[in-house]
Amino acid sequence: MTRSPGVRKTTAELARDTLLSSDLCRGLDAALLTQLETIAQPQIFAANQLILRQGRVTDAIYLPCSGSQIVERSAAGGQRQVLAFLQRGDYLGFSTSNQFLYSARALEQSIVLRFPGRDFYALASTAPTLRDNVGQITNQVLARVLDHLFAIGQKRAHERLAFLLWQLWQRQAKDSQRATLELPMRRGDIGDYLGLTLETTSRAFSRLRKDDVIASEGRNRVQILDTEALGRLAEVE
Amino acid sequence: MTRSPGVRKTTAELARDTLLSSDLCRGLDAALLTQLETIAQPQIFAANQLILRQGRVTDAIYLPCSGSQIVERSAAGGQRQVLAFLQRGDYLGFSTSNQFLYSARALEQSIVLRFPGRDFYALASTAPTLRDNVGQITNQVLARVLDHLFAIGQKRAHERLAFLLWQLWQRQAKDSQRATLELPMRRGDIGDYLGLTLETTSRAFSRLRKDDVIASEGRNRVQILDTEALGRLAEVE
DNA sequence: CGCATGTTTGACTGTAGTCAAGATGTGTGG
DNA sequence: CCACACATCTTGACTACAGTCAAACATGCG
C-alpha cells in the first residue's frame, strides 16, 4: 500500500507494470505483450466487493495489481474454506471447469486486471510461450495448495498460524528486509483459511506473542521477532 | 480388479487400452498415439514398492493401469499427509517443479505406464492438443485437491470419511451399479488422508456402520447402504 | 463521545488424540 | 487342515486440544 512519497502511479501505469513483471509475461515478445495489454481491462474494486462468484460461468481470468483479495469456497451448510489470500502479482480464475470453483472478494480497495477468457485463450492458442506460462502458474498454484493441505491436515493451531505468517512473509517482506507484515484480513478469515475458529486463531496469535515469535502492532500488523522459530513451527523445508 | 472370466490381458494390452481411453489421449490423431505408445514404458510394481520419491528430480510422468497407488508427502517431524489414492486412469507426476513434491507407492501389485519426461515434453511441444490435455488434467487435479482441502478444513471425522468413500464410489462403482467398494489402503493411510488418527478413522467407520450408511465385508471392503446419506455427509454439491 | 465492529480472554463442552487392551483377520509352517 | 503368530483393526478409558458461549476489551467511525 505505501508507495514512495510524491510518486503516484495512475491505475493504468500500475496495471501495466504489474502485468509486464508477472510470470504470465515471462519470455513473451513485444508484439504479444501489446496484444495482451490491448485485451486487459483494469478494474477497481472497493473493499468487500465481489470480484468473481462461485458457480458462475468462467468468463475471465484476473491479475491483482494492488490491494489484497481473498479466495473462498462456501458450502450449503454455511461452512467456508478460505483458499488463498492474494496480492499484487498473484493470479485468479485459471480453470478448465466451466464454473468458478470459488468466490473472490477484495479485502481492501483493489486494482485488478481482467482478461476476458475468450480473448485470452484465443491469444494463448497462437502463442506457445504464453500457454506454457499459464501451465507454470497452474502448477505453482497446485504446489501452494498442497502445502496448505499439509498444514491443515497435520499441524496444530499455532503451527498453522505460523505457516500462514511464513507464507505471507515470503511473499510480502522477505526481500525488503522488513519483518513487519500487513494483515488486511480479519481473524475469522484467517481461521477459515486454517480450519480453525476465530477464537482459536486469536489464541494462536496470543501464544506466538507470549513465546516472543511475533509482536503485534495494532490489529492488522505483526512484527516477526524470531524468524527461525517461525520457520520451525511452520515446518517449511 | 475382476475381469471377464477366461479373458486375461497381457500387461502390454492392458497398458495400451488404458492409455487409449485416458483423458491424455482425447482428440489425438493416430500418428501421435503411435508416438506416445513408442515412448511409454510399462512397469510392474510389487505391493508397497515405491514408484517415485519425494525430492527426487522429476524425470517422468506416470499413468496407472491396474492396481492401486498412494500419493503422500512426509515431513521431517514424521508427519505424513496422504494426498491421493490412485487407480487405473489417474495421473501422476505432472509438475513444473524440478523436484517431486510427494512420493507415490503401490498399494497392491500395479501396472504403471511410465513416460520419460524428456520424451514426453518433446512430443507435447509439437502437439498442441496433447499439451491442452495435460492442462486439463492438471486442472482436474487442482479441483480435486480443493475438494480435499475443504473436507479436511471444515468437516468432522465421520463426514471426512464419508467424503472419501463418496470419492471412491464415484470413481469405482458408480457406473457399474454396484455399491461395494474395495479399500486396498489401511486405516492409517485413510487417517493420514483425512487428517485423523487411525483410531479416529476406525471410530468413524463404526459410526457409519451404526447409522446404517455402510456395511463392512471383511476389512477391505465396504458396502454402501444409503447413498443419499453418504452424499449428505460428504456434502458434495 | 458513544456506538458498531472486531478482538481477546475466560469458563465450559465436545471432539479427536493418546495409550492400552482385546478382537479379528491373514498368512505360514507343522 | 489346523494351529499359531503376526498384522491390522476395534474398542475402552483417559487426556488434550479446539469449539462454543459469553463477557470484557480495543479500535475506529460518525
Coordinates of C-alpha atoms (C1' of nucleotides) in Angstrom, one line a residue:
Chain A
M1 CA 0.0 0.0 0.0
T2 CA 2.7 2.5 0.9
R3 CA 4.4 4.0 -2.1
S4 CA 7.4 6.3 -2.5
P5 CA 6.3 9.7 -1.4
G6 CA 5.4 12.1 -4.2
V7 CA 5.2 9.4 -6.8
R8 CA 1.6 8.5 -7.5
K9 CA 1.0 6.0 -10.3
T10 CA -2.1 6.0 -12.3
T11 CA -4.2 2.9 -12.4
A12 CA -3.1 2.2 -16.0
E13 CA 0.6 2.6 -15.1
L14 CA 0.3 0.3 -12.1
A15 CA -1.6 -2.3 -14.1
R16 CA 0.9 -2.2 -16.9
D17 CA 3.9 -2.5 -14.6
T18 CA 2.3 -5.4 -12.7
L19 CA 1.5 -7.2 -16.0
L20 CA 4.9 -6.8 -17.5
S21 CA 6.7 -8.1 -14.4
S22 CA 4.3 -11.0 -13.9
D23 CA 5.2 -14.6 -14.6
L24 CA 2.5 -14.6 -17.2
C25 CA 4.6 -12.4 -19.5
R26 CA 7.9 -14.1 -18.9
G27 CA 9.7 -14.5 -22.3
L28 CA 6.9 -13.0 -24.4
D29 CA 7.8 -10.9 -27.4
A30 CA 6.9 -7.3 -27.8
A31 CA 4.0 -7.9 -30.2
L32 CA 2.3 -10.3 -27.9
L33 CA 2.8 -8.0 -24.9
T34 CA 1.0 -5.3 -26.8
Q35 CA -1.8 -7.6 -27.7
L36 CA -2.2 -8.7 -24.0
E37 CA -2.3 -5.1 -23.0
T38 CA -5.0 -4.5 -25.5
I39 CA -7.4 -7.1 -24.1
A40 CA -6.6 -6.3 -20.5
Q41 CA -9.3 -4.4 -18.6
P42 CA -8.2 -2.5 -15.5
Q43 CA -10.9 -2.7 -12.8
I44 CA -11.2 -1.1 -9.4
F45 CA -12.9 -2.9 -6.6
A46 CA -14.0 -1.4 -3.4
A47 CA -13.3 -3.1 -0.1
N48 CA -15.5 -6.2 0.3
Q49 CA -16.7 -6.1 -3.3
L50 CA -17.1 -9.4 -5.1
I51 CA -14.6 -10.0 -7.9
L52 CA -16.0 -13.3 -9.0
R53 CA -18.7 -15.6 -7.7
Q54 CA -18.5 -19.3 -7.1
G55 CA -20.7 -21.2 -9.6
R56 CA -20.8 -18.5 -12.2
V57 CA -19.5 -19.5 -15.7
T58 CA -15.8 -18.8 -16.1
D59 CA -15.6 -15.9 -18.3
A60 CA -12.3 -14.3 -17.5
I61 CA -9.0 -14.5 -15.6
Y62 CA -7.7 -11.8 -13.3
L63 CA -4.4 -10.4 -12.2
P64 CA -4.4 -8.4 -9.0
C65 CA -2.3 -5.3 -9.2
S66 CA -2.9 -3.6 -5.9
G67 CA -4.7 -4.2 -2.6
S68 CA -5.4 -7.6 -1.3
Q69 CA -8.0 -10.2 -2.1
I70 CA -9.5 -13.3 -0.6
V71 CA -10.5 -16.5 -2.4
E72 CA -13.1 -18.7 -0.7
R73 CA -15.4 -21.6 -1.1
S74 CA -18.7 -21.8 0.6
A75 CA -20.9 -24.8 1.2
A76 CA -24.7 -25.0 1.7
G77 CA -24.2 -25.7 5.4
G78 CA -22.7 -22.3 5.9
Q79 CA -19.2 -23.6 6.2
R80 CA -16.5 -21.6 4.4
Q81 CA -13.0 -22.6 3.5
V82 CA -10.7 -19.7 2.6
L83 CA -8.4 -21.0 -0.2
A84 CA -6.0 -18.1 -0.6
F85 CA -5.1 -14.6 0.3
L86 CA -3.9 -12.8 -2.9
Q87 CA -1.9 -9.7 -3.6
R88 CA -0.1 -7.9 -6.4
G89 CA 1.3 -10.4 -8.9
D90 CA -1.0 -13.4 -7.9
Y91 CA -3.4 -15.0 -10.3
L92 CA -7.1 -15.8 -10.2
G93 CA -9.5 -17.7 -12.3
F94 CA -7.5 -20.1 -14.4
S95 CA -9.6 -23.2 -14.8
T96 CA -10.9 -25.6 -17.3
S97 CA -14.0 -26.2 -15.4
N98 CA -16.8 -24.1 -16.9
Q99 CA -17.8 -22.8 -13.5
F100 CA -15.7 -20.9 -10.9
L101 CA -14.9 -23.3 -8.1
Y102 CA -14.7 -20.4 -5.6
S103 CA -15.5 -16.8 -5.0
A104 CA -13.0 -13.9 -4.8
R105 CA -13.5 -10.7 -2.9
A106 CA -11.5 -7.6 -2.4
L107 CA -10.3 -7.1 1.2
E108 CA -9.2 -3.5 0.6
Q109 CA -9.8 -1.3 -2.4
S110 CA -8.0 -3.2 -5.2
I111 CA -6.9 -2.7 -8.8
V112 CA -7.3 -5.9 -10.8
L113 CA -6.6 -6.6 -14.4
R114 CA -9.3 -8.6 -16.1
F115 CA -8.6 -10.6 -19.2
P116 CA -11.8 -11.8 -20.9
G117 CA -11.5 -15.6 -21.3
R118 CA -12.4 -15.7 -24.9
D119 CA -9.8 -13.2 -25.9
F120 CA -7.2 -14.6 -23.6
Y121 CA -7.4 -18.1 -24.8
A122 CA -7.6 -17.0 -28.4
L123 CA -4.3 -15.3 -27.9
A124 CA -2.8 -18.2 -26.0
S125 CA -3.7 -20.6 -28.8
T126 CA -1.4 -18.7 -31.1
A127 CA 1.4 -18.3 -28.6
P128 CA 3.0 -21.4 -27.1
T129 CA 5.1 -19.4 -24.7
L130 CA 2.0 -17.8 -23.1
R131 CA 0.4 -21.2 -22.9
D132 CA 3.5 -22.5 -21.2
N133 CA 3.4 -19.7 -18.7
V134 CA -0.2 -20.5 -17.8
G135 CA 0.8 -24.1 -17.2
Q136 CA 3.6 -22.9 -14.9
I137 CA 1.3 -20.7 -13.0
T138 CA -1.3 -23.5 -12.5
N139 CA 1.5 -25.8 -11.2
Q140 CA 2.6 -23.1 -8.8
V141 CA -1.0 -22.8 -7.5
L142 CA -1.1 -26.6 -7.1
A143 CA 2.1 -26.6 -5.2
R144 CA 0.8 -23.9 -2.8
V145 CA -2.5 -25.8 -2.3
L146 CA -0.5 -29.0 -1.4
D147 CA 1.4 -27.0 1.2
H148 CA -1.9 -25.7 2.6
L149 CA -3.4 -29.2 2.7
F150 CA -0.4 -30.5 4.6
A151 CA -0.7 -27.7 7.1
I152 CA -4.4 -28.1 7.8
G153 CA -4.2 -31.9 7.9
Q154 CA -1.1 -32.3 10.1
K155 CA -0.4 -29.2 12.2
R156 CA -1.7 -27.8 15.5
A157 CA -3.4 -24.4 15.8
H158 CA -0.3 -22.2 16.5
E159 CA 1.7 -24.1 13.9
R160 CA -0.9 -23.5 11.3
L161 CA -0.8 -19.8 12.1
A162 CA 3.0 -19.8 11.8
F163 CA 2.6 -21.5 8.4
L164 CA 0.3 -18.6 7.2
L165 CA 2.6 -15.9 8.6
W166 CA 5.6 -17.6 7.0
Q167 CA 3.8 -17.7 3.6
L168 CA 2.9 -14.0 3.9
W169 CA 6.3 -13.1 5.0
Q170 CA 7.9 -14.9 2.0
R171 CA 5.6 -13.0 -0.3
Q172 CA 5.5 -9.6 1.3
A173 CA 8.5 -8.7 3.3
K174 CA 11.3 -11.2 2.8
D175 CA 13.2 -9.2 0.1
S176 CA 12.6 -5.9 1.7
Q177 CA 14.4 -6.9 4.9
R178 CA 11.4 -5.8 6.9
A179 CA 9.9 -8.2 9.3
T180 CA 6.6 -6.3 9.6
L181 CA 3.5 -7.9 8.0
E182 CA 0.3 -6.3 7.0
L183 CA -2.7 -8.5 7.7
P184 CA -5.7 -7.0 5.8
M185 CA -7.9 -9.9 6.6
R186 CA -9.9 -10.5 9.8
R187 CA -9.3 -13.2 12.4
G188 CA -12.3 -15.1 11.1
D189 CA -10.8 -15.1 7.6
I190 CA -7.6 -16.5 9.0
G191 CA -9.5 -19.1 10.9
D192 CA -11.4 -20.2 7.9
Y193 CA -8.1 -20.4 6.0
L194 CA -6.5 -22.6 8.6
G195 CA -9.5 -24.7 9.5
L196 CA -9.9 -23.1 12.9
T197 CA -12.5 -20.9 14.7
L198 CA -11.7 -17.2 15.1
E199 CA -11.3 -17.7 18.8
T200 CA -8.7 -20.4 18.4
T201 CA -7.0 -18.2 15.8
S202 CA -6.9 -15.4 18.3
R203 CA -5.4 -17.7 21.0
A204 CA -2.8 -18.9 18.5
F205 CA -1.8 -15.2 18.0
S206 CA -1.6 -14.8 21.8
R207 CA 0.6 -17.9 22.0
L208 CA 3.0 -16.7 19.4
R209 CA 3.2 -13.4 21.1
K210 CA 3.8 -15.0 24.5
D211 CA 6.6 -17.1 23.0
D212 CA 8.1 -13.9 21.5
V213 CA 7.9 -15.2 18.0
I214 CA 5.8 -12.2 16.9
A215 CA 4.8 -8.9 18.3
S216 CA 1.5 -7.1 17.4
E217 CA 1.3 -3.5 16.3
G218 CA -2.4 -2.8 16.3
R219 CA -4.8 -5.3 14.9
N220 CA -3.6 -5.6 11.4
R221 CA 0.1 -5.6 11.7
V222 CA 2.5 -8.1 13.2
Q223 CA 6.2 -7.9 13.5
I224 CA 8.2 -11.2 13.2
L225 CA 10.7 -11.3 16.1
D226 CA 12.1 -14.8 15.6
T227 CA 12.2 -15.8 12.0
E228 CA 13.8 -19.1 12.8
A229 CA 11.3 -20.2 15.3
L230 CA 8.5 -19.2 13.0
G231 CA 10.0 -21.3 10.2
R232 CA 10.4 -24.2 12.6
L233 CA 6.8 -24.0 13.6
A234 CA 5.7 -23.7 10.0
E235 CA 7.9 -26.6 9.2
V236 CA 8.9 -25.4 5.8
E237 CA 11.7 -27.5 4.3
Chain B
M1 CA -9.7 -56.0 -10.4
T2 CA -12.3 -58.5 -11.5
R3 CA -12.2 -59.2 -15.2
S4 CA -14.4 -61.2 -17.5
P5 CA -13.7 -64.8 -16.8
G6 CA -11.4 -66.5 -19.2
V7 CA -10.1 -63.3 -20.7
R8 CA -6.6 -62.4 -19.4
K9 CA -5.0 -59.4 -20.8
T10 CA -1.3 -59.1 -21.1
T11 CA 0.5 -56.2 -19.5
A12 CA 1.0 -54.6 -22.8
E13 CA -2.6 -54.9 -23.8
L14 CA -3.9 -53.5 -20.6
A15 CA -1.4 -50.6 -20.7
R16 CA -2.5 -49.8 -24.3
D17 CA -6.2 -49.9 -23.5
T18 CA -5.7 -47.7 -20.5
L19 CA -3.7 -45.2 -22.5
L20 CA -6.0 -45.0 -25.4
S21 CA -9.1 -44.4 -23.2
S22 CA -7.4 -41.9 -21.0
D23 CA -8.0 -38.1 -21.0
L24 CA -4.5 -37.7 -22.0
C25 CA -5.2 -39.1 -25.5
R26 CA -8.5 -37.3 -26.1
G27 CA -8.6 -36.0 -29.6
L28 CA -5.1 -37.1 -30.6
D29 CA -4.5 -38.3 -34.1
A30 CA -3.3 -41.7 -34.9
A31 CA 0.3 -40.7 -35.6
L32 CA 0.6 -39.0 -32.2
L33 CA -0.9 -42.0 -30.5
T34 CA 1.7 -44.3 -32.0
Q35 CA 4.5 -41.9 -30.9
L36 CA 3.1 -41.9 -27.4
E37 CA 2.9 -45.7 -27.3
T38 CA 6.5 -45.8 -28.5
I39 CA 7.9 -43.8 -25.6
A40 CA 5.6 -45.4 -23.0
Q41 CA 7.4 -47.9 -20.7
P42 CA 5.1 -50.4 -19.0
Q43 CA 6.3 -51.2 -15.5
I44 CA 5.1 -53.6 -12.8
F45 CA 5.4 -52.6 -9.2
A46 CA 5.0 -55.0 -6.3
A47 CA 2.8 -54.2 -3.3
N48 CA 4.4 -51.5 -1.2
Q49 CA 7.1 -50.7 -3.8
L50 CA 8.0 -47.0 -4.3
I51 CA 7.1 -45.6 -7.7
L52 CA 8.6 -42.2 -7.2
R53 CA 10.3 -40.5 -4.3
Q54 CA 9.6 -37.0 -2.9
G55 CA 12.6 -34.7 -3.5
R56 CA 13.9 -36.6 -6.5
V57 CA 14.3 -34.7 -9.7
T58 CA 11.2 -35.0 -11.9
D59 CA 12.2 -37.3 -14.7
A60 CA 8.9 -38.9 -15.8
I61 CA 5.2 -38.9 -15.6
Y62 CA 3.1 -42.0 -14.9
L63 CA -0.3 -43.5 -15.8
P64 CA -1.6 -46.2 -13.5
C65 CA -3.1 -49.1 -15.5
S66 CA -4.0 -51.6 -12.8
G67 CA -3.8 -52.0 -9.0
S68 CA -3.9 -49.0 -6.7
Q69 CA -1.4 -46.5 -5.6
I70 CA -1.0 -44.0 -2.8
V71 CA 0.5 -40.5 -3.1
E72 CA 1.9 -39.0 0.1
R73 CA 4.0 -36.2 1.5
S74 CA 6.2 -36.7 4.5
A75 CA 7.8 -34.0 6.7
A76 CA 10.9 -34.2 8.9
G77 CA 8.8 -34.4 12.0
G78 CA 7.5 -37.8 10.9
Q79 CA 4.1 -36.4 9.9
R80 CA 2.6 -37.7 6.7
Q81 CA -0.2 -36.3 4.6
V82 CA -1.7 -38.6 2.1
L83 CA -2.6 -36.6 -1.0
A84 CA -4.4 -39.1 -3.1
F85 CA -5.4 -42.7 -3.7
L86 CA -4.9 -43.5 -7.4
Q87 CA -6.2 -46.2 -9.6
R88 CA -6.5 -47.1 -13.3
G89 CA -6.8 -43.9 -15.4
D90 CA -5.4 -41.5 -12.9
Y91 CA -2.2 -39.5 -13.4
L92 CA 0.9 -39.0 -11.5
G93 CA 4.0 -36.7 -11.8
F94 CA 2.9 -33.7 -13.8
S95 CA 4.8 -30.8 -12.4
T96 CA 6.9 -27.9 -13.4
S97 CA 8.9 -28.0 -10.2
N98 CA 12.1 -29.8 -10.8
Q99 CA 11.6 -32.0 -7.8
F100 CA 8.7 -34.3 -7.0
L101 CA 6.6 -32.7 -4.3
Y102 CA 5.4 -36.1 -3.0
S103 CA 6.1 -39.8 -3.0
A104 CA 4.0 -42.5 -4.7
R105 CA 3.8 -46.1 -3.7
A106 CA 1.9 -49.2 -5.0
L107 CA -0.7 -50.4 -2.5
E108 CA -1.1 -53.7 -4.5
Q109 CA 0.8 -55.1 -7.4
S110 CA 0.3 -52.5 -10.1
I111 CA 1.0 -51.9 -13.7
V112 CA 2.0 -48.4 -14.4
L113 CA 2.9 -46.7 -17.7
R114 CA 6.0 -44.5 -17.5
F115 CA 6.6 -41.7 -19.9
P116 CA 10.2 -40.3 -19.6
G117 CA 9.8 -36.5 -19.1
R118 CA 12.2 -35.5 -21.8
D119 CA 10.5 -37.6 -24.5
F120 CA 7.0 -36.7 -23.3
Y121 CA 7.5 -32.9 -23.3
A122 CA 9.4 -33.1 -26.6
L123 CA 6.3 -34.7 -28.1
A124 CA 4.0 -32.3 -26.3
S125 CA 5.9 -29.3 -27.7
T126 CA 4.9 -30.4 -31.2
A127 CA 1.3 -31.3 -30.4
P128 CA -1.0 -28.5 -29.0
T129 CA -3.8 -31.0 -28.4
L130 CA -1.6 -33.1 -26.1
R131 CA -0.5 -30.0 -24.3
D132 CA -4.1 -28.9 -23.9
N133 CA -4.9 -32.3 -22.4
V134 CA -2.1 -32.0 -19.9
G135 CA -3.5 -28.6 -18.9
Q136 CA -7.0 -30.1 -18.5
I137 CA -5.6 -32.9 -16.3
T138 CA -3.7 -30.5 -14.1
N139 CA -6.9 -28.5 -13.6
Q140 CA -8.8 -31.7 -12.7
V141 CA -6.1 -32.5 -10.1
L142 CA -6.4 -29.0 -8.7
A143 CA -10.2 -29.2 -8.4
R144 CA -9.8 -32.5 -6.5
V145 CA -7.3 -31.0 -4.1
L146 CA -9.6 -28.1 -3.4
D147 CA -12.4 -30.5 -2.5
H148 CA -10.0 -32.3 -0.3
L149 CA -8.9 -29.1 1.4
F150 CA -12.4 -28.2 2.1
A151 CA -13.2 -31.6 3.6
I152 CA -10.1 -31.5 5.9
G153 CA -10.6 -27.9 6.9
Q154 CA -14.3 -27.9 7.6
K155 CA -15.7 -31.4 8.3
R156 CA -15.9 -33.7 11.3
A157 CA -14.3 -37.1 11.4
H158 CA -17.2 -39.2 10.1
E159 CA -18.1 -36.6 7.5
R160 CA -14.5 -36.7 6.2
L161 CA -14.7 -40.4 5.9
A162 CA -18.0 -40.1 4.0
F163 CA -16.2 -37.7 1.7
L164 CA -13.5 -40.2 0.9
L165 CA -16.0 -43.1 0.4
W166 CA -18.0 -40.9 -1.9
Q167 CA -15.0 -40.0 -3.9
L168 CA -14.0 -43.7 -4.3
W169 CA -17.6 -44.7 -5.1
Q170 CA -17.8 -42.0 -7.9
R171 CA -14.6 -43.4 -9.3
Q172 CA -15.0 -47.2 -8.7
A173 CA -18.5 -48.3 -8.6
K174 CA -21.0 -45.7 -9.6
D175 CA -21.3 -46.7 -13.3
S176 CA -21.3 -50.4 -12.5
Q177 CA -24.4 -50.1 -10.3
R178 CA -22.5 -51.9 -7.5
A179 CA -22.4 -50.3 -4.1
T180 CA -19.4 -52.4 -2.9
L181 CA -16.1 -50.6 -2.6
E182 CA -12.6 -52.1 -2.4
L183 CA -10.4 -50.3 0.1
P184 CA -6.8 -51.5 -0.6
M185 CA -5.4 -49.0 1.8
R186 CA -5.1 -49.4 5.6
R187 CA -6.9 -47.4 8.3
G188 CA -3.7 -45.4 9.0
D189 CA -3.5 -44.4 5.3
I190 CA -7.1 -43.2 5.4
G191 CA -6.4 -41.3 8.6
D192 CA -3.4 -39.6 7.1
Y193 CA -5.5 -38.7 4.0
L194 CA -8.3 -37.2 6.2
G195 CA -6.1 -35.6 8.8
L196 CA -7.2 -38.0 11.5
T197 CA -5.5 -40.8 13.6
L198 CA -6.1 -44.4 12.6
E199 CA -8.2 -44.9 15.8
T200 CA -10.5 -42.0 15.0
T201 CA -10.8 -43.3 11.5
S202 CA -11.8 -46.7 12.8
R203 CA -14.4 -45.0 15.1
A204 CA -15.7 -43.1 12.0
F205 CA -16.2 -46.4 10.3
S206 CA -18.0 -47.8 13.3
R207 CA -20.3 -44.7 13.4
L208 CA -21.2 -45.0 9.7
R209 CA -21.9 -48.7 10.3
K210 CA -24.0 -48.0 13.3
D211 CA -26.0 -45.4 11.4
D212 CA -26.6 -48.0 8.6
V213 CA -24.8 -45.8 6.0
I214 CA -22.4 -48.6 5.2
A215 CA -21.8 -52.2 6.0
S216 CA -18.4 -53.9 6.2
E217 CA -17.5 -57.1 4.5
G218 CA -14.2 -58.0 5.9
R219 CA -11.5 -55.4 6.4
N220 CA -11.0 -54.1 3.0
R221 CA -14.5 -54.0 1.6
V222 CA -17.5 -51.8 2.4
Q223 CA -21.0 -51.8 1.0
I224 CA -22.8 -48.5 0.7
L225 CA -26.3 -49.0 2.1
D226 CA -27.5 -45.4 2.0
T227 CA -26.1 -43.4 -0.9
E228 CA -28.1 -40.4 -0.1
A229 CA -27.0 -40.2 3.5
L230 CA -23.4 -40.7 2.4
G231 CA -23.7 -37.8 -0.1
R232 CA -25.3 -35.6 2.5
L233 CA -22.5 -36.3 5.0
A234 CA -19.8 -35.8 2.3
E235 CA -21.7 -32.6 1.3
V236 CA -21.0 -32.8 -2.3
E237 CA -22.8 -30.2 -4.3
Chain C
dC1 C1' -18.4 10.8 23.0
dG2 C1' -20.9 6.7 22.0
dC3 C1' -21.9 3.1 19.2
dA4 C1' -20.5 -0.6 16.0
dT5 C1' -17.3 -3.9 14.7
dG6 C1' -13.7 -6.7 15.7
dT7 C1' -10.5 -9.0 19.0
dT8 C1' -9.1 -11.1 23.3
dT9 C1' -9.9 -13.7 27.2
dG10 C1' -12.5 -16.9 30.4
dA11 C1' -15.2 -20.9 31.6
dC12 C1' -17.1 -24.9 30.0
dT13 C1' -18.1 -28.6 26.4
dG14 C1' -17.2 -31.7 22.9
dT15 C1' -14.4 -33.9 19.5
dA16 C1' -10.4 -36.0 18.4
dG17 C1' -5.7 -37.8 20.1
dT18 C1' -3.2 -41.0 23.1
dC19 C1' -2.3 -45.1 25.4
dA20 C1' -3.5 -49.7 26.1
dA21 C1' -6.0 -54.0 25.8
dG22 C1' -8.7 -57.1 23.2
dA23 C1' -10.7 -58.8 18.8
dT24 C1' -10.4 -60.1 14.1
dG25 C1' -8.2 -61.3 10.1
dT26 C1' -4.3 -63.2 7.3
dG27 C1' -0.6 -66.0 6.2
dT28 C1' 2.7 -69.7 7.3
dG29 C1' 4.6 -74.0 8.7
dG30 C1' 3.9 -78.2 11.0
Chain D
dC1 C1' -6.0 -78.7 7.5
dC2 C1' -5.3 -76.8 11.7
dA3 C1' -2.7 -74.1 14.9
dC4 C1' -0.1 -70.5 15.7
dA5 C1' 2.0 -65.9 15.0
dC6 C1' 1.6 -61.6 13.2
dA7 C1' -0.8 -57.6 11.1
dT8 C1' -4.3 -54.8 11.5
dC9 C1' -8.4 -53.2 13.3
dT10 C1' -11.7 -52.1 17.0
dT11 C1' -12.9 -50.6 21.4
dG12 C1' -12.3 -48.6 26.0
dA13 C1' -10.5 -45.2 29.4
dC14 C1' -8.5 -41.1 29.8
dT15 C1' -6.3 -36.6 28.1
dA16 C1' -5.7 -32.6 25.4
dC17 C1' -6.8 -29.6 22.0
dA18 C1' -10.0 -27.0 19.7
dG19 C1' -15.0 -25.4 19.6
dT20 C1' -18.8 -22.9 21.9
dC21 C1' -20.9 -19.4 24.5
dA22 C1' -20.4 -15.3 26.8
dA23 C1' -18.3 -11.2 28.6
dA24 C1' -14.8 -7.7 28.6
dC25 C1' -11.7 -5.1 25.9
dA26 C1' -9.9 -2.4 21.7
dT27 C1' -10.4 0.2 17.7
dG28 C1' -12.3 3.1 14.5
dC29 C1' -16.0 6.0 12.9
dG30 C1' -20.0 9.1 12.7

